[in-house]
Coordinates of C-alpha atoms in Angstrom, one line a residue:
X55 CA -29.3 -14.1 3.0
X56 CA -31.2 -10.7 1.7
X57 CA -33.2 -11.3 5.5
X58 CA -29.8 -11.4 7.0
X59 CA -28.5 -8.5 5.1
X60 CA -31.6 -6.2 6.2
X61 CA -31.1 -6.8 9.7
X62 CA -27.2 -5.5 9.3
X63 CA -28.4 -2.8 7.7
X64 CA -31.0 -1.9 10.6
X65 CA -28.0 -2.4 13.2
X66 CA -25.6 -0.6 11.3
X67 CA -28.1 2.3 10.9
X68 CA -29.3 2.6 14.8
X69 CA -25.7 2.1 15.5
X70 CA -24.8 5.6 13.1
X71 CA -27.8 7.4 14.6
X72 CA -27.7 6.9 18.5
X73 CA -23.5 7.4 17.9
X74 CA -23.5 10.5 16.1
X75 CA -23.8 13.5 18.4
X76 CA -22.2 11.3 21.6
X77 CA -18.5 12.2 22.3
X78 CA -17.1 8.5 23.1
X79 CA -14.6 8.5 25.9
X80 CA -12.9 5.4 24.3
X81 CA -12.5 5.8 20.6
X82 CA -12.5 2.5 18.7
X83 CA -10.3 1.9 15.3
X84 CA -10.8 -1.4 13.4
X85 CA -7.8 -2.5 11.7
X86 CA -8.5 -5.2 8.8
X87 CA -5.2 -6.8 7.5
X88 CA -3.5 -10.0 6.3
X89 CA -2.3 -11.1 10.5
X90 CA -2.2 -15.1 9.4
X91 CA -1.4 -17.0 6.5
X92 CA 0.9 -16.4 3.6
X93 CA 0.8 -12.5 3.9
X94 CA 1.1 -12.0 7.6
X95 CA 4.5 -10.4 7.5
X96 CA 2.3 -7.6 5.9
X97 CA 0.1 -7.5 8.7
X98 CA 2.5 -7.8 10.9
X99 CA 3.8 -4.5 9.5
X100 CA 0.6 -3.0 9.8
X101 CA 0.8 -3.7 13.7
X102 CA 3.9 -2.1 14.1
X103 CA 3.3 0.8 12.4
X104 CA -0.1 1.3 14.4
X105 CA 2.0 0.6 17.6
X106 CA 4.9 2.9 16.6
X107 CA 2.5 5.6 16.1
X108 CA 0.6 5.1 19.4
X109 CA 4.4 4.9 21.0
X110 CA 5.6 7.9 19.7
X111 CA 2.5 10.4 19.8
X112 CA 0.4 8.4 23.1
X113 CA -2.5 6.4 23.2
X114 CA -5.6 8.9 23.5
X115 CA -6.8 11.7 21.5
X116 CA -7.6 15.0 23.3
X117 CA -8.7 12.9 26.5
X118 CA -10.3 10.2 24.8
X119 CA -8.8 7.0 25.0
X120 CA -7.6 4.8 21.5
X121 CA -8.6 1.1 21.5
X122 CA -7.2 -0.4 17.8
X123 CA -9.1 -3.9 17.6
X124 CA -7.6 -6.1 14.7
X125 CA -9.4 -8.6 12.4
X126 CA -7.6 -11.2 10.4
X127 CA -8.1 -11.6 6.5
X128 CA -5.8 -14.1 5.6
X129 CA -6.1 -13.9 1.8
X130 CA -7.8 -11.9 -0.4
X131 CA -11.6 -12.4 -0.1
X132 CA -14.0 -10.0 -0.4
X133 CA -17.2 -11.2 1.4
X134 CA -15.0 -11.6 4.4
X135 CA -13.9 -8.3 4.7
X136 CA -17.4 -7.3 4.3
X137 CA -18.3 -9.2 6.9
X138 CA -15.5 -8.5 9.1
X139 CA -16.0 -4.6 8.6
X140 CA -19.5 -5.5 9.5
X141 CA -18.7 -7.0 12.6
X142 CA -16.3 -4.3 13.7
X143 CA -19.2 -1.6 12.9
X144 CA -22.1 -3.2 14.6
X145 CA -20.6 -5.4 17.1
X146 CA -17.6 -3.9 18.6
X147 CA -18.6 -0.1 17.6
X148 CA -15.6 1.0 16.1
X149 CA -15.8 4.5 14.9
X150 CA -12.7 4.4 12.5
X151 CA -11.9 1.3 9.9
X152 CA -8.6 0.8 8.6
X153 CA -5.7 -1.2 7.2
X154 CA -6.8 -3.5 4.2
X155 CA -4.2 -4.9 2.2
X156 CA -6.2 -6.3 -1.1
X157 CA -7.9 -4.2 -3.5
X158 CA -11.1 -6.6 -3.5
X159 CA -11.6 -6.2 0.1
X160 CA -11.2 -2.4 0.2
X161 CA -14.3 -2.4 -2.6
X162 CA -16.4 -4.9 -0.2
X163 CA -16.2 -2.5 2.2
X164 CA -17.1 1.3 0.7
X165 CA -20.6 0.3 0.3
X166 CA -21.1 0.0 4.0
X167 CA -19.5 3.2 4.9
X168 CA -21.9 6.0 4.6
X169 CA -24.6 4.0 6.3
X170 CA -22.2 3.2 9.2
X171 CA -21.1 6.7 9.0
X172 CA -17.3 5.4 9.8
X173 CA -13.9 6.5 7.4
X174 CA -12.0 4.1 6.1
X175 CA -8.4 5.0 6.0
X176 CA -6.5 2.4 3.2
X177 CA -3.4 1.3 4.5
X178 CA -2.1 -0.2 1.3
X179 CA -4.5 -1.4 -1.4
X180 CA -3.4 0.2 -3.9
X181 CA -5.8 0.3 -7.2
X182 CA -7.1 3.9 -8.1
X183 CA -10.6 3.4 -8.3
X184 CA -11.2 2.4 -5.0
X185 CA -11.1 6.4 -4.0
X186 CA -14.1 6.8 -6.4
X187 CA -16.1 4.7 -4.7
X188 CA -17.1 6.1 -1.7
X189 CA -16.7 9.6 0.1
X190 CA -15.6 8.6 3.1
X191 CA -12.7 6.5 1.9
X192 CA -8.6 8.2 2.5
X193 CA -5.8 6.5 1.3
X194 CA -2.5 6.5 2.8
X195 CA -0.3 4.8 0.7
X196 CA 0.0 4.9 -2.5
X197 CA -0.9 3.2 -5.9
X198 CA 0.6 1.2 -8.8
X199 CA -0.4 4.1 -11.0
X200 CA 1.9 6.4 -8.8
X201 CA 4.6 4.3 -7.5
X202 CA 5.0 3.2 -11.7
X203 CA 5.2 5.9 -14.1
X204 CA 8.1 7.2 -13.7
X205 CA 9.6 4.2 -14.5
X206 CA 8.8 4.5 -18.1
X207 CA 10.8 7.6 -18.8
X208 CA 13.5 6.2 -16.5
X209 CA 14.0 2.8 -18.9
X210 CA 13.6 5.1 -21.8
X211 CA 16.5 7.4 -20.5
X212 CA 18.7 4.1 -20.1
X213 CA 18.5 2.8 -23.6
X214 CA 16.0 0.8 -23.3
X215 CA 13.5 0.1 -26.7
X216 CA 11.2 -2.6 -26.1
X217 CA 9.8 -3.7 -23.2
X218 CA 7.6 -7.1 -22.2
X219 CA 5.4 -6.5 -19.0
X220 CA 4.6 -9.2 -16.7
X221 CA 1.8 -8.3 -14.2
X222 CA -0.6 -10.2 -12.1
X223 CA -4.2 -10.0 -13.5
X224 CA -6.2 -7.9 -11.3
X225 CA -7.0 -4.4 -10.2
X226 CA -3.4 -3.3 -9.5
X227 CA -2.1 -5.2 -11.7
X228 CA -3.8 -3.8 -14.6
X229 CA -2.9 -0.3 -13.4
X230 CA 0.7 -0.7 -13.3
X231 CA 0.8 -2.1 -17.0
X232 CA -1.2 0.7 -18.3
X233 CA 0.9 3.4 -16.3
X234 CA 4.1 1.8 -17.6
X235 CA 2.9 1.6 -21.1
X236 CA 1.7 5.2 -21.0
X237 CA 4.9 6.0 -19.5
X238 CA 7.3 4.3 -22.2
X239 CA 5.3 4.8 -24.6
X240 CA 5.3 9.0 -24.8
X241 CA 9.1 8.6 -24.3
X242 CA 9.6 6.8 -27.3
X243 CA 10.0 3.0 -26.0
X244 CA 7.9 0.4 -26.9
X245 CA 5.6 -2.9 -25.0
X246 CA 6.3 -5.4 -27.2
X247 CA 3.7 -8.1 -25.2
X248 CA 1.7 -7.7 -22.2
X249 CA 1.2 -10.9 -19.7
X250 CA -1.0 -11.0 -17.4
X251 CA -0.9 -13.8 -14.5
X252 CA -3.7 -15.3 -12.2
X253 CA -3.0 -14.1 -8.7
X254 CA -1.9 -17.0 -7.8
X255 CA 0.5 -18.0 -10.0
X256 CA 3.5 -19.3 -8.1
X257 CA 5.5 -21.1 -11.1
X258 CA 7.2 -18.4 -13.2
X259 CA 9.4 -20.5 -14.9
X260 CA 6.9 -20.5 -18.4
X261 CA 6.7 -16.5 -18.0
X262 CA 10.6 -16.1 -18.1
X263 CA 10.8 -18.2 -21.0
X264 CA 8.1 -15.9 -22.8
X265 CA 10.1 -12.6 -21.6
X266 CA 13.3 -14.6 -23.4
X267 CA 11.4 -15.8 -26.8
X268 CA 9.7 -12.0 -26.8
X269 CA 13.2 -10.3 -27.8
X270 CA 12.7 -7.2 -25.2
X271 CA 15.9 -5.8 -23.8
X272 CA 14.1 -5.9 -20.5
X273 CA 10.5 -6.9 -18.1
X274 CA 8.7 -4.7 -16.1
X275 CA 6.7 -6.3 -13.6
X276 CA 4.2 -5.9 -10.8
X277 CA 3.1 -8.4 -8.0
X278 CA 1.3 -7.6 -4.7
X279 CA 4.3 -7.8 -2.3
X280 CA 4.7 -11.5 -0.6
X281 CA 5.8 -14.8 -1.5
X282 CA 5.1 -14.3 -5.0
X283 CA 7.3 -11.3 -5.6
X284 CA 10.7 -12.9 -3.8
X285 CA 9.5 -16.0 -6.3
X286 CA 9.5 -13.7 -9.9
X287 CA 12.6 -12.3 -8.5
X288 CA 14.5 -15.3 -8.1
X289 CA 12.9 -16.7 -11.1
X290 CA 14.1 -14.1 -13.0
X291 CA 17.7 -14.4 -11.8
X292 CA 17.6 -18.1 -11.7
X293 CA 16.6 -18.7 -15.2
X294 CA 19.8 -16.9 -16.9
X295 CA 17.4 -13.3 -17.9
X296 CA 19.6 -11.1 -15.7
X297 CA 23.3 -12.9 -16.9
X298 CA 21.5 -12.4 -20.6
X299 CA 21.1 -8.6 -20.0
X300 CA 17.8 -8.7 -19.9
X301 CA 17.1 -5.3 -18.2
X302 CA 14.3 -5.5 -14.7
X303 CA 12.1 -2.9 -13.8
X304 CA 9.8 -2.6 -11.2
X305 CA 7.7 -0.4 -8.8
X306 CA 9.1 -1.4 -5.1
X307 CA 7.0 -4.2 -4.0
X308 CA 8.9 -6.4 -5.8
X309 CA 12.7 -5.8 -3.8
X310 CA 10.7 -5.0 -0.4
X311 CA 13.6 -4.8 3.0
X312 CA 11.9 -8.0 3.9
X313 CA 12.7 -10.4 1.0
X314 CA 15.9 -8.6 0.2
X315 CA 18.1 -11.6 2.5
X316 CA 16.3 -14.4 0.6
X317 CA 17.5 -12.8 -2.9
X318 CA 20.8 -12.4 -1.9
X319 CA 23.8 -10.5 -4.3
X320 CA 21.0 -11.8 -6.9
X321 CA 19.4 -8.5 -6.0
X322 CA 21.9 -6.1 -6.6
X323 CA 21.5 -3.4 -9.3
X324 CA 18.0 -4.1 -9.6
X325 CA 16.1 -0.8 -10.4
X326 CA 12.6 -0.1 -8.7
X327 CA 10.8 2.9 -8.3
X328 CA 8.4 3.4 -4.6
X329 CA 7.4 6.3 -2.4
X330 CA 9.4 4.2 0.6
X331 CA 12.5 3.0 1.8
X332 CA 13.3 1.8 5.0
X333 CA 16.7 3.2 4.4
X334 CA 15.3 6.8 3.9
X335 CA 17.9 9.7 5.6
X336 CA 15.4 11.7 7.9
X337 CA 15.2 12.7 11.4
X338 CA 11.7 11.1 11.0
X339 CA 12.2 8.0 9.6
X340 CA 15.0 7.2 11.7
X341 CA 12.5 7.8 14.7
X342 CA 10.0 5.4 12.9
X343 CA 12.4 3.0 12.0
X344 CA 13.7 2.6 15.7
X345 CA 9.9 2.2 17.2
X346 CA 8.6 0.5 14.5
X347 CA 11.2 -2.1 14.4
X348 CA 10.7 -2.4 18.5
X349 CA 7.1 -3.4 17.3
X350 CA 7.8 -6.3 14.6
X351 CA 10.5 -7.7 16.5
X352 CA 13.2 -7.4 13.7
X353 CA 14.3 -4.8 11.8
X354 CA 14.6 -7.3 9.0
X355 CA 11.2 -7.6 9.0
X356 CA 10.5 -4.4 8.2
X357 CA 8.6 -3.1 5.0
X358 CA 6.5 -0.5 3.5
X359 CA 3.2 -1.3 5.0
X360 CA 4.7 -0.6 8.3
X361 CA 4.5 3.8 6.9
X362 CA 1.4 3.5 5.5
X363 CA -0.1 1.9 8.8
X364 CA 1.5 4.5 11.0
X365 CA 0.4 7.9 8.8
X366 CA -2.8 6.1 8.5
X367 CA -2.9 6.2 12.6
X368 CA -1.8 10.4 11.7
X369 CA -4.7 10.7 9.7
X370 CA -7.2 9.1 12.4
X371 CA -5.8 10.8 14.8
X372 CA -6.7 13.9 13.2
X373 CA -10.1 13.1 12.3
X374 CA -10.4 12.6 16.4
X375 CA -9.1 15.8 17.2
X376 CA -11.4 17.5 14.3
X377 CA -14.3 15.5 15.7
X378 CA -14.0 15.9 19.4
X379 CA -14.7 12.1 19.4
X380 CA -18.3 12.7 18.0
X381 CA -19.4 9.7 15.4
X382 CA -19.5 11.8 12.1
X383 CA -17.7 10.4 9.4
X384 CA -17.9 12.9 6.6
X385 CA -17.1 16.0 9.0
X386 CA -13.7 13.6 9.8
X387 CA -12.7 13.0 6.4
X388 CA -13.4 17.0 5.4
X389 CA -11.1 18.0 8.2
X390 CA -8.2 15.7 6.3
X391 CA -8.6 17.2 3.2
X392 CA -5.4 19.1 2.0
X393 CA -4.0 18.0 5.4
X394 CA 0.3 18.0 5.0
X395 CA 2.7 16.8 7.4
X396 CA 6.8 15.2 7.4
X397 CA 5.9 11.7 7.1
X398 CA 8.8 9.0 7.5
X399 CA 8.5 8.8 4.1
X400 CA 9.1 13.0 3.2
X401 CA 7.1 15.3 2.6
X402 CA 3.1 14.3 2.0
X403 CA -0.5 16.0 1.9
X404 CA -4.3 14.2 1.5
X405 CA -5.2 15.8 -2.0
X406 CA -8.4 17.8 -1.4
X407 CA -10.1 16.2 -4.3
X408 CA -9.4 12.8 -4.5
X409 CA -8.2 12.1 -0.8
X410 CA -5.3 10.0 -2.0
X411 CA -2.2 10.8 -0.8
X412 CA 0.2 13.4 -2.6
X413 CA 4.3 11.7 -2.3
X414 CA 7.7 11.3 -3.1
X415 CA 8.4 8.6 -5.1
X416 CA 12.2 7.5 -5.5
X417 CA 14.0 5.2 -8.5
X418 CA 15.9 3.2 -5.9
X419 CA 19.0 0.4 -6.5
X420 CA 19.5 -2.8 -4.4
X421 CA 23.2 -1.9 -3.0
X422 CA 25.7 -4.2 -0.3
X423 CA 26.2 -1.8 2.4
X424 CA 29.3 -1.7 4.6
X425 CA 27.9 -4.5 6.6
X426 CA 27.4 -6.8 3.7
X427 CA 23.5 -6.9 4.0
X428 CA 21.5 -5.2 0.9
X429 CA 19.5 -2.6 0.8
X430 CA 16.9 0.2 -1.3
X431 CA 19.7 3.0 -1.9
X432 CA 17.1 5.8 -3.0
X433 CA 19.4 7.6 -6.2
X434 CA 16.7 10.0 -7.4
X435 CA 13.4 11.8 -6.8
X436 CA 10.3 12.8 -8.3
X437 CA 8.3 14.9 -6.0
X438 CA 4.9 15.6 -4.9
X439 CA 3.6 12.9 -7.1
X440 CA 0.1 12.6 -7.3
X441 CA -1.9 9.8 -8.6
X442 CA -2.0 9.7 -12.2
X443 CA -4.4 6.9 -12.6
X444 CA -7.5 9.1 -10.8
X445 CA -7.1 11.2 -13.5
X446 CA -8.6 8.7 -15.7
X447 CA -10.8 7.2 -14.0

């Protein structure tokens, strides 16, 4: 294993040197995402917002030709995505990486990057730390930390005392329920018990009873987006919490566009707080949302990954134009820094410092439209929102 290691290193480092002062006429991105299994609606969203991207703003990059090549990471697992991000470096020559929906894989993967001399832009993973880890990492997206902490003032503005949080043990996870807490905390509220589930918890029938026994006039609760959000949701709803005025609170993976026709009226009135709707009013999001929903298919299919994929594809695209195609990773990722643009989502910037993205986020309420169908109504806005968790980290 340490023989085999050694030899990726050597390829990866030959690779870096005969590849950094060559302009490359085709320009390769890897794209690592979640294309199979039980998150591949995610991936799928990742697709479409590369492909809307490419559709809207062309397929090469100051004459040099962009050739996205995917790789499939079903689940979270971190020595595949090492692995994978190997192969895409050595084998296929890729000069970007990106996508990476799991925190665990995005911290396989920062290791290899300054000996590859290849960026990786984060299309969604979503823990703070992972920006500490390398240089050459940009995030797109957001995190927990971000998308969370205003939610804490917000159920302290609406009466609400003590709180139980419910949040799946690991890196994200662990930053929502400290953001929260924080959050509540200052404003006067109290956690009154703090849960913590193994990621792959699918039966939250015992955790809705706890929420119940714990006396809290309401949950706040984080889950990476997918099967086991729509399940807390409905478990939440099913088992009376919701009828007993039990109060829900959320950061946005939890009532994502896509799960929203499973939950049903259940949904409505339910409180989250995220830097994206699908229902955002802009000239640019309703350009995104028509090509992106060309991509997927469906336009109920739809979801947040979809932005961070296709400003993600901005980013790279202006690392390419920065580096006139040369191979030279940390000369990319400078040019980025303090880089601002109208994103589908509003207004947004690379912060200079941390190279996490600077957003919007919105408290948004599941509403029936006119048509009947639900939908993320945003109601309020907190701007320019950096992340708070880097500054503790």
């Amino acid at each position: 294993m340490k023989a085999a290691k050694r030899i990726l290193g050597v390829a990866v480092g030959a690779l870096m040197l005969g590849a950094s002062s060559v302009a490359a006429d085709t320009i390769k991105v890897g794209i690592i995402g979640p294309f199979s299994g039980p998150f591949a609606l995610q991936g799928k969203n990742f697709q479409a917002g590369v492909e809307a991207y490419m559709a809207l703003n062309g397929k090469s990059v100051k004459g040099h030709d962009i050739e996205v090549i995917y790789r499939d990471l079903p689940a979270a697992n971190p020595a595949q995505s090492r692995a994978l991000a190997q192969e895409l470096v050595v084998k296929e020559k890729v000069q970007y990486l990106g996508g990476v929906y799991f925190t665990p894989d995005a911290m396989a993967i920062t290791p290899l990057l300054t000996q590859a001399n290849t960026p990786l832009v984060i299309f969604n993973a979503a823990t703070s730390a992972i920006m500490t880890q390398s240089p050459l990492v940009v995030r797109t997206s957001f995190t927990t930390a971000q998308t969370t902490t205003p939610l804490g003032k917000i159920a302290a503005e609406r009466g609400v005392k003590k709180v139980i949080s419910a949040v799946s043990d690991y890196g994200p996870g662990v930053d929502a329920e400290v953001a929260f807490k924080k959050a509540f905390e200052a404003a006067g509220g109290k956690v009154v018990e703090a849960i913590r589930m193994p990621l792959n918890t699918n039966d939250f029938s015992p955790i809705m009873q706890r929420v119940r026994d714990s006396g809290a006039d309401a949950v706040f609760a984080f889950l990476p987006s997918g099967p086991t959000t729509l399940g807390f949701v409905k478990a939440y709803n099913e088992t009376g919490l919701k009828q007993a005025g039990i109060k829900f609170f959320a950061p946005g993976d939890l009532t994502q566009e896509s799960d929203l026709p499973a939950l049903g009226d259940a949904a409505v009135g339910l409180l989250t707080t995220f830097h994206y709707a699908v229902s955002h009013d802009s000239p640019e999001n309703k350009r995104f949302v028509e090509a992106a929903t060309k991509a997927i298919g469906s336009a109920d299919q739809l979801s947040f990954p979809a932005v961070g994929a296709y400003d993600g594809m901005h980013v790279i695209y202006k690392m390419i134009e920065a580096t006139e195609g040369k191979q030279d990773a940390q000369k990319a990722v400078d040019a980025v820094k303090g880089l601002s643009w109208t994103s589908p989502r509003g207004p947004v910037s690379i912060d200079s410092e941390t190279r996490h993205i600077t957003e919007n986020i919105y408290l948004r309420e599941v509403v029936k439209g006119p048509d009947g169908k639900t939908y993320n109504k945003e109601i309020q806005t907190f701007p320019n929102q950096k992340d708070p968790g880097l500054a503790t980290q």
